[in-house]
mmCIF file of C-alpha atoms in Angstrom:
data_model
loop_
_atom_site.group_PDB
_atom_site.id
_atom_site.type_symbol
_atom_site.label_atom_id
_atom_site.label_comp_id
_atom_site.label_asym_id
_atom_site.label_seq_id
_atom_site.Cartn_x
_atom_site.Cartn_y
_atom_site.Cartn_z
ATOM 1 C CA UNK A 1 16.385 14.457 7.336
ATOM 2 C CA UNK A 2 16.688 12.445 4.139
ATOM 3 C CA UNK A 3 14.191 13.221 1.402
ATOM 4 C CA UNK A 4 11.868 10.229 1.171
ATOM 5 C CA UNK A 5 8.953 9.297 -1.050
ATOM 6 C CA UNK A 6 5.850 7.152 -0.788
ATOM 7 C CA UNK A 7 3.730 5.590 -3.513
ATOM 8 C CA UNK A 8 0.138 4.513 -2.897
ATOM 9 C CA UNK A 9 -1.316 1.691 -4.958
ATOM 10 C CA UNK A 10 -5.062 2.303 -4.827
ATOM 11 C CA UNK A 11 -6.824 -0.992 -5.449
ATOM 12 C CA UNK A 12 -10.402 0.192 -5.915
ATOM 13 C CA UNK A 13 -12.485 -1.477 -8.625
ATOM 14 C CA UNK A 14 -13.690 1.974 -9.740
ATOM 15 C CA UNK A 15 -11.916 3.486 -12.736
ATOM 16 C CA UNK A 16 -11.099 7.197 -12.733
ATOM 17 C CA UNK A 17 -12.709 9.678 -12.450
ATOM 18 C CA UNK A 18 -15.244 7.842 -10.260
ATOM 19 C CA UNK A 19 -15.094 8.655 -6.564
ATOM 20 C CA UNK A 20 -13.365 6.055 -4.431
ATOM 21 C CA UNK A 21 -13.248 5.575 -0.660
ATOM 22 C CA UNK A 22 -9.945 3.705 -0.997
ATOM 23 C CA UNK A 23 -8.503 6.624 -2.924
ATOM 24 C CA UNK A 24 -9.721 9.121 -0.327
ATOM 25 C CA UNK A 25 -8.180 7.211 2.588
ATOM 26 C CA UNK A 26 -4.907 6.798 0.669
ATOM 27 C CA UNK A 27 -4.744 10.519 -0.047
ATOM 28 C CA UNK A 28 -5.393 11.316 3.616
ATOM 29 C CA UNK A 29 -2.478 9.090 4.605
ATOM 30 C CA UNK A 30 -0.192 10.633 1.973
ATOM 31 C CA UNK A 31 -1.184 14.070 3.211
ATOM 32 C CA UNK A 32 -0.258 13.142 6.772
ATOM 33 C CA UNK A 33 3.054 11.642 5.636
ATOM 34 C CA UNK A 34 3.841 14.979 3.988
ATOM 35 C CA UNK A 35 3.825 16.563 7.461
ATOM 36 C CA UNK A 36 6.899 14.423 8.131
ATOM 37 C CA UNK A 37 8.621 15.592 4.949
ATOM 38 C CA UNK A 38 7.667 12.611 2.813
ATOM 39 C CA UNK A 39 6.538 13.214 -0.752
ATOM 40 C CA UNK A 40 3.955 10.962 -2.307
ATOM 41 C CA UNK A 41 1.854 9.995 -5.275
ATOM 42 C CA UNK A 42 -1.223 7.854 -5.778
ATOM 43 C CA UNK A 43 -1.696 5.312 -8.585
ATOM 44 C CA UNK A 44 -5.158 3.872 -9.220
ATOM 45 C CA UNK A 45 -4.206 0.444 -10.543
ATOM 46 C CA UNK A 46 -7.480 -0.281 -12.343
ATOM 47 C CA UNK A 47 -6.675 2.606 -14.714
ATOM 48 C CA UNK A 48 -3.681 0.617 -16.001
ATOM 49 C CA UNK A 49 -3.316 -2.581 -18.000
ATOM 50 C CA UNK A 50 -1.695 -4.858 -15.430
ATOM 51 C CA UNK A 51 -1.383 -8.360 -16.786
ATOM 52 C CA UNK A 52 -1.774 -11.440 -14.571
ATOM 53 C CA UNK A 53 1.466 -13.179 -13.737
ATOM 54 C CA UNK A 54 4.381 -13.317 -11.329
ATOM 55 C CA UNK A 55 7.114 -11.774 -13.474
ATOM 56 C CA UNK A 56 8.334 -8.180 -13.376
ATOM 57 C CA UNK A 57 7.269 -7.748 -17.018
ATOM 58 C CA UNK A 58 4.590 -9.882 -18.646
ATOM 59 C CA UNK A 59 5.117 -8.206 -22.031
ATOM 60 C CA UNK A 60 2.441 -7.457 -24.645
ATOM 61 C CA UNK A 61 1.538 -3.979 -23.367
ATOM 62 C CA UNK A 62 1.851 -4.808 -19.670
ATOM 63 C CA UNK A 63 1.943 -1.526 -17.717
ATOM 64 C CA UNK A 64 3.178 -2.996 -14.435
ATOM 65 C CA UNK A 65 6.886 -2.324 -15.232
ATOM 66 C CA UNK A 66 6.323 1.451 -15.087
ATOM 67 C CA UNK A 67 4.495 1.102 -11.765
ATOM 68 C CA UNK A 68 7.286 -1.142 -10.505
ATOM 69 C CA UNK A 69 9.782 1.617 -11.237
ATOM 70 C CA UNK A 70 7.729 4.016 -9.096
ATOM 71 C CA UNK A 71 7.839 1.503 -6.231
ATOM 72 C CA UNK A 72 11.591 0.998 -6.627
ATOM 73 C CA UNK A 73 12.100 4.772 -6.558
ATOM 74 C CA UNK A 74 10.161 5.125 -3.283
ATOM 75 C CA UNK A 75 10.999 4.190 0.284
ATOM 76 C CA UNK A 76 7.384 3.604 1.350
ATOM 77 C CA UNK A 77 4.615 1.555 -0.281
ATOM 78 C CA UNK A 78 0.970 2.011 0.684
ATOM 79 C CA UNK A 79 -1.632 -0.469 -0.527
ATOM 80 C CA UNK A 80 -5.200 0.799 -0.153
ATOM 81 C CA UNK A 81 -8.022 -1.637 -0.838
ATOM 82 C CA UNK A 82 -11.769 -1.940 -0.397
ATOM 83 C CA UNK A 83 -13.320 -4.980 1.270
ATOM 84 C CA UNK A 84 -15.230 -7.352 -1.003
ATOM 85 C CA UNK A 85 -16.823 -10.492 0.441
ATOM 86 C CA UNK A 86 -14.501 -10.218 3.424
ATOM 87 C CA UNK A 87 -11.342 -10.098 1.301
ATOM 88 C CA UNK A 88 -9.041 -7.576 -0.353
ATOM 89 C CA UNK A 89 -10.014 -6.587 -3.879
ATOM 90 C CA UNK A 90 -8.869 -8.673 -6.840
ATOM 91 C CA UNK A 91 -6.783 -5.669 -7.881
ATOM 92 C CA UNK A 92 -4.863 -5.779 -4.586
ATOM 93 C CA UNK A 93 -4.336 -9.512 -4.979
ATOM 94 C CA UNK A 94 -2.918 -8.979 -8.445
ATOM 95 C CA UNK A 95 -0.531 -6.334 -7.101
ATOM 96 C CA UNK A 96 0.769 -8.839 -4.552
ATOM 97 C CA UNK A 97 1.192 -11.461 -7.248
ATOM 98 C CA UNK A 98 3.196 -9.075 -9.409
ATOM 99 C CA UNK A 99 5.334 -8.020 -6.435
ATOM 100 C CA UNK A 100 6.203 -11.680 -5.888
ATOM 101 C CA UNK A 101 8.665 -11.327 -8.776
ATOM 102 C CA UNK A 102 10.870 -9.152 -6.567
ATOM 103 C CA UNK A 103 12.038 -12.195 -4.604
ATOM 104 C CA UNK A 104 14.045 -13.101 -7.712
ATOM 105 C CA UNK A 105 15.568 -9.626 -8.110
ATOM 106 C CA UNK A 106 18.494 -9.217 -5.712
ATOM 107 C CA UNK A 107 21.181 -6.621 -5.215
ATOM 108 C CA UNK A 108 24.929 -7.247 -5.047
ATOM 109 C CA UNK A 109 24.616 -8.119 -1.342
ATOM 110 C CA UNK A 110 21.949 -10.746 -2.024
ATOM 111 C CA UNK A 111 19.023 -8.734 -0.674
ATOM 112 C CA UNK A 112 15.629 -8.956 -2.478
ATOM 113 C CA UNK A 113 14.829 -5.737 -4.356
ATOM 114 C CA UNK A 114 12.230 -4.508 -1.847
ATOM 115 C CA UNK A 115 14.304 -5.132 1.284
ATOM 116 C CA UNK A 116 14.618 -1.921 3.276
ATOM 117 C CA UNK A 117 11.367 -0.434 2.024
ATOM 118 C CA UNK A 118 8.452 0.159 4.389
ATOM 119 C CA UNK A 119 4.936 -1.122 3.631
ATOM 120 C CA UNK A 120 1.662 0.142 5.101
ATOM 121 C CA UNK A 121 -1.965 -0.740 4.434
ATOM 122 C CA UNK A 122 -5.358 1.000 4.308
ATOM 123 C CA UNK A 123 -8.723 -0.775 4.124
ATOM 124 C CA UNK A 124 -12.288 0.501 3.701
ATOM 125 C CA UNK A 125 -15.619 -1.301 3.555
ATOM 126 C CA UNK A 126 -19.158 -1.633 4.832
ATOM 127 C CA UNK A 127 -18.559 -5.007 6.447
ATOM 128 C CA UNK A 128 -16.036 -6.323 8.939
ATOM 129 C CA UNK A 129 -12.915 -7.993 7.589
ATOM 130 C CA UNK A 130 -10.294 -5.254 7.784
ATOM 131 C CA UNK A 131 -8.096 -7.134 10.264
ATOM 132 C CA UNK A 132 -7.980 -10.226 8.071
ATOM 133 C CA UNK A 133 -7.162 -8.179 4.973
ATOM 134 C CA UNK A 134 -4.407 -6.317 6.797
ATOM 135 C CA UNK A 135 -2.992 -9.615 8.071
ATOM 136 C CA UNK A 136 -3.015 -11.147 4.583
ATOM 137 C CA UNK A 137 -1.371 -8.101 3.005
ATOM 138 C CA UNK A 138 1.251 -7.724 5.724
ATOM 139 C CA UNK A 139 2.205 -11.392 5.518
ATOM 140 C CA UNK A 140 2.652 -11.217 1.752
ATOM 141 C CA UNK A 141 4.478 -7.875 1.794
ATOM 142 C CA UNK A 142 6.825 -9.053 4.552
ATOM 143 C CA UNK A 143 7.643 -12.220 2.578
ATOM 144 C CA UNK A 144 8.514 -10.042 -0.418
ATOM 145 C CA UNK A 145 10.961 -8.059 1.711
ATOM 146 C CA UNK A 146 9.074 -5.031 2.994
ATOM 147 C CA UNK A 147 9.323 -3.945 6.630
ATOM 148 C CA UNK A 148 6.095 -3.287 8.552
ATOM 149 C CA UNK A 149 6.028 -0.429 11.086
ATOM 150 C CA UNK A 150 4.282 -0.562 14.445
ATOM 151 C CA UNK A 151 0.557 0.160 13.955
ATOM 152 C CA UNK A 152 1.166 0.366 10.218
ATOM 153 C CA UNK A 153 -2.451 0.208 9.074
ATOM 154 C CA UNK A 154 -5.546 2.384 8.996
ATOM 155 C CA UNK A 155 -9.070 1.265 8.234
ATOM 156 C CA UNK A 156 -12.721 2.198 8.363
ATOM 157 C CA UNK A 157 -15.673 -0.181 8.421
ATOM 158 C CA UNK A 158 -19.219 1.073 8.087
ATOM 159 C CA UNK A 159 -22.314 -0.475 9.579
ATOM 160 C CA UNK A 160 -22.863 -4.105 8.633
ATOM 161 C CA UNK A 161 -25.290 -4.361 5.711
ATOM 162 C CA UNK A 162 -25.226 -0.568 5.458
ATOM 163 C CA UNK A 163 -24.786 1.552 2.361
ATOM 164 C CA UNK A 164 -22.635 4.435 3.643
ATOM 165 C CA UNK A 165 -19.181 4.637 2.091
ATOM 166 C CA UNK A 166 -16.175 6.290 3.678
ATOM 167 C CA UNK A 167 -16.305 9.065 1.110
ATOM 168 C CA UNK A 168 -19.914 9.806 2.122
ATOM 169 C CA UNK A 169 -18.953 10.780 5.681
ATOM 170 C CA UNK A 170 -19.326 14.510 6.452
ATOM 171 C CA UNK A 171 -15.868 14.538 8.061
ATOM 172 C CA UNK A 172 -13.020 12.205 8.887
ATOM 173 C CA UNK A 173 -13.833 10.221 12.055
ATOM 174 C CA UNK A 174 -11.596 11.173 14.976
ATOM 175 C CA UNK A 175 -10.386 7.568 15.579
ATOM 176 C CA UNK A 176 -9.341 7.280 11.923
ATOM 177 C CA UNK A 177 -7.520 10.623 12.121
ATOM 178 C CA UNK A 178 -5.629 9.505 15.246
ATOM 179 C CA UNK A 179 -4.739 6.187 13.649
ATOM 180 C CA UNK A 180 -3.439 7.876 10.499
ATOM 181 C CA UNK A 181 -1.376 10.261 12.605
ATOM 182 C CA UNK A 182 0.275 7.343 14.429
ATOM 183 C CA UNK A 183 0.743 5.402 11.195
ATOM 184 C CA UNK A 184 2.434 8.368 9.501
ATOM 185 C CA UNK A 185 4.703 9.098 12.462
ATOM 186 C CA UNK A 186 5.848 5.491 12.853
ATOM 187 C CA UNK A 187 6.241 4.986 9.102
ATOM 188 C CA UNK A 188 8.370 8.112 8.678
ATOM 189 C CA UNK A 189 10.546 7.093 11.628
ATOM 190 C CA UNK A 190 11.121 3.565 10.347
ATOM 191 C CA UNK A 191 11.804 4.685 6.779
ATOM 192 C CA UNK A 192 14.408 7.152 8.034
ATOM 193 C CA UNK A 193 16.123 4.459 10.086
ATOM 194 C CA UNK A 194 16.235 1.993 7.183
ATOM 195 C CA UNK A 195 17.553 4.673 4.847
ATOM 196 C CA UNK A 196 20.442 5.429 7.187
ATOM 197 C CA UNK A 197 21.277 1.804 7.970
ATOM 198 C CA UNK A 198 20.366 -0.941 5.538
ATOM 199 C CA UNK A 199 19.740 -4.566 6.393
ATOM 200 C CA UNK A 200 22.892 -6.741 6.207
ATOM 201 C CA UNK A 201 23.446 -8.708 3.029
ATOM 202 C CA UNK A 202 23.640 -12.474 2.789
ATOM 203 C CA UNK A 203 24.267 -15.318 0.429
#
C-alpha cells in the first residue's frame, strides 16, 4: 500500500488554543484515516494570516503559500467547518477562494494542480444546514479538480436553537462514528486508486 497523507483545513472562527468542535471532528476523521495507513495533520486556518484573493500568493506576508504546499504534498484534503447562519464559515469560503488559483496551475499533461487528489468535508453546528454546506463545498472542490468519494462527508447538528456544541457531548454519537468509518474507508480506497492510476491528461 502506498504511503499517503491527508491535511485537514479547520475553518473554525476560534483561534488556538480555544476548543473547537470543527477541530475535534477533523481530528476524529484523521484518526480513523490512520487506521487505513494514512498520515495526517490539522491546520487551524484562523491562526494564520491568509490574505483575501484568488492567487496562489497574495504577497505582503500572506501565509497561504505554505499551507498550499502542505495541500500539494498530500493526497487527501479535509475541510472542516462550523455552520454560521446556515452557511460555511467565512474562513472556509476564503480557503475555497484561494484554492481557485489552482485552476491556473497545470502539470505537463495539462491537468490542474489538484487533479487526482481526494476531498472530503466535515460540518458541525447547532442548526440544520449541513447538507447545503457539503453541497457547496463539494461543488467548488470538484470544479478545482478534487475527486469526491462516495459518502465523503461527516456532520453533526445539535438541537435547533440549542446551545450544546459537538465538543460538549460526553461521547461520540454512534451514527457519527459509523459515518466517519465509512468516510475513511472510501476515502482511503479512492486515494489509493488515484495514486496508482492518474487521470488522463488533455490539452
